[in-house]
Amino acid sequence: MNLELQGITKRFGSLVANDHIDLSVSTGTIHALLGENGAGKTTLMNILYGLTQPDEGTILADGQPLTVHSPKDAIAAGIGMVHQHFMLVPVFTVAENVTLGDEQTRPLGLLDRRRMRRKVRELSERYGLRVEPDALTEDLPVGVQQRVEILKALVRDAQVLILDEPTAVLTPGETEDLFRIMRELRESGRAIVFISHKLKEVQAIADTITILRRGRVVGERPPDTSEDELAALMVGRSVQLRVSKTAAKPGRVMLDVRDLVVPAGHEGLPGGEHTAAVNGLSFRVRAGEILGVAGVQGNGQTELCEALMGLLPVASGSVHLNDHDITHATPGGRLRAGIGYVPEDRQQDGLVGSFPISENVVLDTYNQPPYSSGLALNLREIRTTAEARVQEFDIRTQSISAPVETLSGGNQQKVILAREVGRDVRLLLASQPTRGLDVGSIEFVHRRIIEERDRGVAVVLVSSELDEIYALSDRIAIMYEGRFTGFRKPDVPVEELGLLMAGIGGIDTPESGEQDSAEPAAPGAPAPGAPAPEAPAPEVPAPETPATGGPEPGAPELGAPATGAPATAAEPDSPGDDPTVSIRKPT
Amino acid sequence: MSEQAPAPAPAPVPQDDRSSGDSRPPFSRVVLDAVLEGNSVVVTILAIFTAIVLGGLLIAFTNTTVLHAWGNLFSNPGNAIAQAWDAASGAYVAIFEGAIFNPHTVSALFQQKSMSVALHDGALSAVFNPLSETCVQATPLILAGLSVAVAFRAGLFNIGAESQFIGGAILATWLGYGVSLPPVIHVIVCVLGAFVGGAVLGWIVGVLKARTGAHEVIVTIMLNYIMAYLLAYLLSKPSLLEELGANGNLISPNIASNAHLPLLAGTHLRINAGFLLALACAAGVWWLMSRSTLGFEFRTVGANPNAARSAGMSVPRTWIMVMLIAGGLAGLSASTVIQGTDFSLNFQSYGTYGIDAITVALLGRARPGGVVLAALLYGALHAGAPLMQASTGVPVDIVQVIQALIVMFVAAPPLVRAIYRLRAVRAGGTGQVLSKGWRT
């Protein structure tokens, strides 16, 4: 089906979300919509999917005008959408969610659960989206829920599939899976609209890219356009995509973790249940260095951060901050001891959406002078500080009294950073700090983290974005099933990192990582742009993120001997003697 | 995908980037937000207005004269409408005269021989009597409403204002007749005792929630029953609270006159220092919630307990503190009743204060200023109802119907908006929350 959007305009009060947008999507293509947060991509797709009505403009399907009053019309017309925020019923099983609205019934109207389950299993195998049909949706991790969402759209045999930021919650391996599926769908004659703000992915998968900025189309480009040009179109100015950093100068040991064991919370991926979320971790971080924790989401990173913050109890082991034992300290105590925490989910754990910026900036310091004296808050002091921070961090807002939920994701993250690094911290714990942020904000956050490092703060950076890990880390620790499978310098090749992330070739070599979704089911297809092993910084235009799944598992020449670290997670000591930490250019 | 009609503060549409999904707030939070934030002041006022109109219709069409006139609607439409109007307006005028101002009292005043006679006989006071009664009726509602409102702001439902009232009442009454103290001290001791009595009941709820996670709605409702029966029991035992020679009436001895709250405007008017106490508490609650560190904790825990934890606050400790204060405020409401107007405790003293407190808090949108205004409205309705029944024969229960209608409209802002074709000022509340995703 060829879709054409002509002159689509949508206003929310004085805000013009879509400004006379023209877009044509041809059959059998993957069309990317690229733009910063707030550019109007989601609004445009909501119009196409019938969730909202345009103020002006028309939609044509194969030359015929198409009116879409509701998603029902859209689905009937063959348009399917996978939303950025999932539309799943938490208490339903996967099968129930996938067949919701399209239920299979036996005579008398009884639900035919067996057929539903079979259908889900069939589809999940056909497209390689592994899910357990009987798993309870609310127990699944975010990445798996994403798969259910995609299955939902595929079940209804959509001819045009709209994917709204689908990779935001996927690991590199899962992203590669998704791309494979998208290519298959494209070969089968479908059209796919792929909304994203991630340059690399868009370049990897799209046949053509339309860039939106502030509600207008600012250009359409082929995927081999340079990253810098795309970024500049998105943001309106030239953007430094890889922040430069000088070599680290690590000082004394700031964080000392020994044999940390944190009990598990809930069930994980199909087929597995971790016995302990964090299973005997030991590591040290020095002042003035950044330890990047790489790993597929769901291997205990979240639990590690929460245990370090005191939000989860520790079963055994010890945590020392600057030689103080904080293993059993309260979160408040740890904050006072000098930990800054940028949580993974900024809206759930980091901010109070309905509170103004000024109150969020003092969320953890409100009861200390100068922000309070005794029981009374010192409002003027709070206001002054908030205004100073807004200036310093360039937070775009009308006033400091604006509720933070009205800010864009990037600005919200800046509020959190302003709060955490505004205090005198010794250790900065940053978990997925640039998740969901646009290019400009990512640049800011990265620069700020490096600044903190240069000021002597020890930084633990947990991220599932390998680009970020490579760009910022002075040392990389790879986490798998609650343990560190290895410590590497940032010049480690991606493939090796990928294997370690999958639990292969490291200290422990568990059951070939079949429990882990990072390994794609099809080892036959070499990933695009997989460079020759051991070759640092190749000039390969393809993105590196999907490359982790490339080589066959267990390929011995990828340096299994090189990763032969001792059986315990004893890390190599002090990278301080390596002044030329080479920063791998993530293509 | 949620759409957001922007509020007056222009901001970029923030939807596009929340990649990790939002957590789903608990259902109780959803309901609370829908009522408290889905209402603008306009909607609240319209809700009241609509309830009054509907109440008027009810008054008119349960009146036999009106019904008779409407039987002849087509032959004499003017009469039918006039009758209906007279019935409804008569009732509301009576309420107004009973609650705010009665012109007859002024003419009666001018018939007095002289000013001193007027003062002595209470003719002057009679002019202010409606207002005084309104304030008297509003006083316990202000305090009990504050109790519920404080808890709301911290994310807790305090359905137990009744049990906290009883707790405060028992202690205040016992201190009132059981000990003997000089004038001012006695009053203060009893008031503090009432606070403590209520606070203990609140503390129980807080501790249970903090230690075991027991939902405060269930615990408070259970405590309501427990305290009501405990009160009846205590009042039936002469060794405990019973008035000697009460002949089985479950009533306590009168409290000492030293423990009475001082009257504010002479002996003919019932308005007493309890009203000032209530206003002072409203100011105190305002200061607590918006200017103090403790209030900041309360609000943060109420708005986002996860962020509160990550910021180092102790959520269980906050719950205990909130319920302590809420219980104390409800206990104070008992003090104003026992020491202000009743001077003794009987097994029904708690009346409907516990439930009315909830509606007053909702109507006042959990803000101290709103609670005071809402309590005054309800106080006015309660004060005016007897005169309405006396002069027009409309039963006082109509007032309860009006109150119930107000609550219904306030709890369903979309209904009011639909009736008056208002656009949603904020797309907040249930709709937006339910259209977001969540994450595990």
PDB file of N, CA and C in Angstrom, chain A residues 64 82 84 237 402 478 497 522 530:
ATOM      1  N   GLN A  64      -6.363   6.800  -3.102  1.00  0.00           N
ATOM      2  CA  GLN A  64      -7.734   7.083  -2.635  1.00  0.00           C
ATOM      3  C   GLN A  64      -7.686   7.766  -1.281  1.00  0.00           C
ATOM      4  N   VAL A  82       2.961   0.074  16.611  1.00  0.00           N
ATOM      5  CA  VAL A  82       3.566  -0.383  17.863  1.00  0.00           C
ATOM      6  C   VAL A  82       4.007   0.858  18.614  1.00  0.00           C
ATOM      7  N   GLN A  84       5.323   3.564  21.521  1.00  0.00           N
ATOM      8  CA  GLN A  84       6.480   3.756  22.367  1.00  0.00           C
ATOM      9  C   GLN A  84       6.134   3.368  23.800  1.00  0.00           C
ATOM     10  N   ARG A 237      21.654  22.830  14.407  1.00  0.00           N
ATOM     11  CA  ARG A 237      23.012  23.358  14.532  1.00  0.00           C
ATOM     12  C   ARG A 237      23.935  22.161  14.458  1.00  0.00           C
ATOM     13  N   ALA A 402       7.595  25.631  36.841  1.00  0.00           N
ATOM     14  CA  ALA A 402       6.904  24.721  35.935  1.00  0.00           C
ATOM     15  C   ALA A 402       7.039  23.293  36.455  1.00  0.00           C
ATOM     16  N   ILE A 478      31.873  -6.115  32.141  1.00  0.00           N
ATOM     17  CA  ILE A 478      30.755  -6.717  31.433  1.00  0.00           C
ATOM     18  C   ILE A 478      29.981  -7.592  32.406  1.00  0.00           C
ATOM     19  N   LEU A 497      33.307  -8.051  23.188  1.00  0.00           N
ATOM     20  CA  LEU A 497      32.387  -7.501  24.169  1.00  0.00           C
ATOM     21  C   LEU A 497      31.045  -8.197  24.078  1.00  0.00           C
ATOM     22  N   ALA A 522      19.751 -16.887  14.743  1.00  0.00           N
ATOM     23  CA  ALA A 522      20.323 -17.257  13.447  1.00  0.00           C
ATOM     24  C   ALA A 522      21.781 -16.859  13.380  1.00  0.00           C
ATOM     25  N   ALA A 530      30.479  -6.092  10.276  1.00  0.00           N
ATOM     26  CA  ALA A 530      31.331  -6.707  11.303  1.00  0.00           C
ATOM     27  C   ALA A 530      32.769  -6.635  10.833  1.00  0.00           C
TER      28      ALA A 530
END
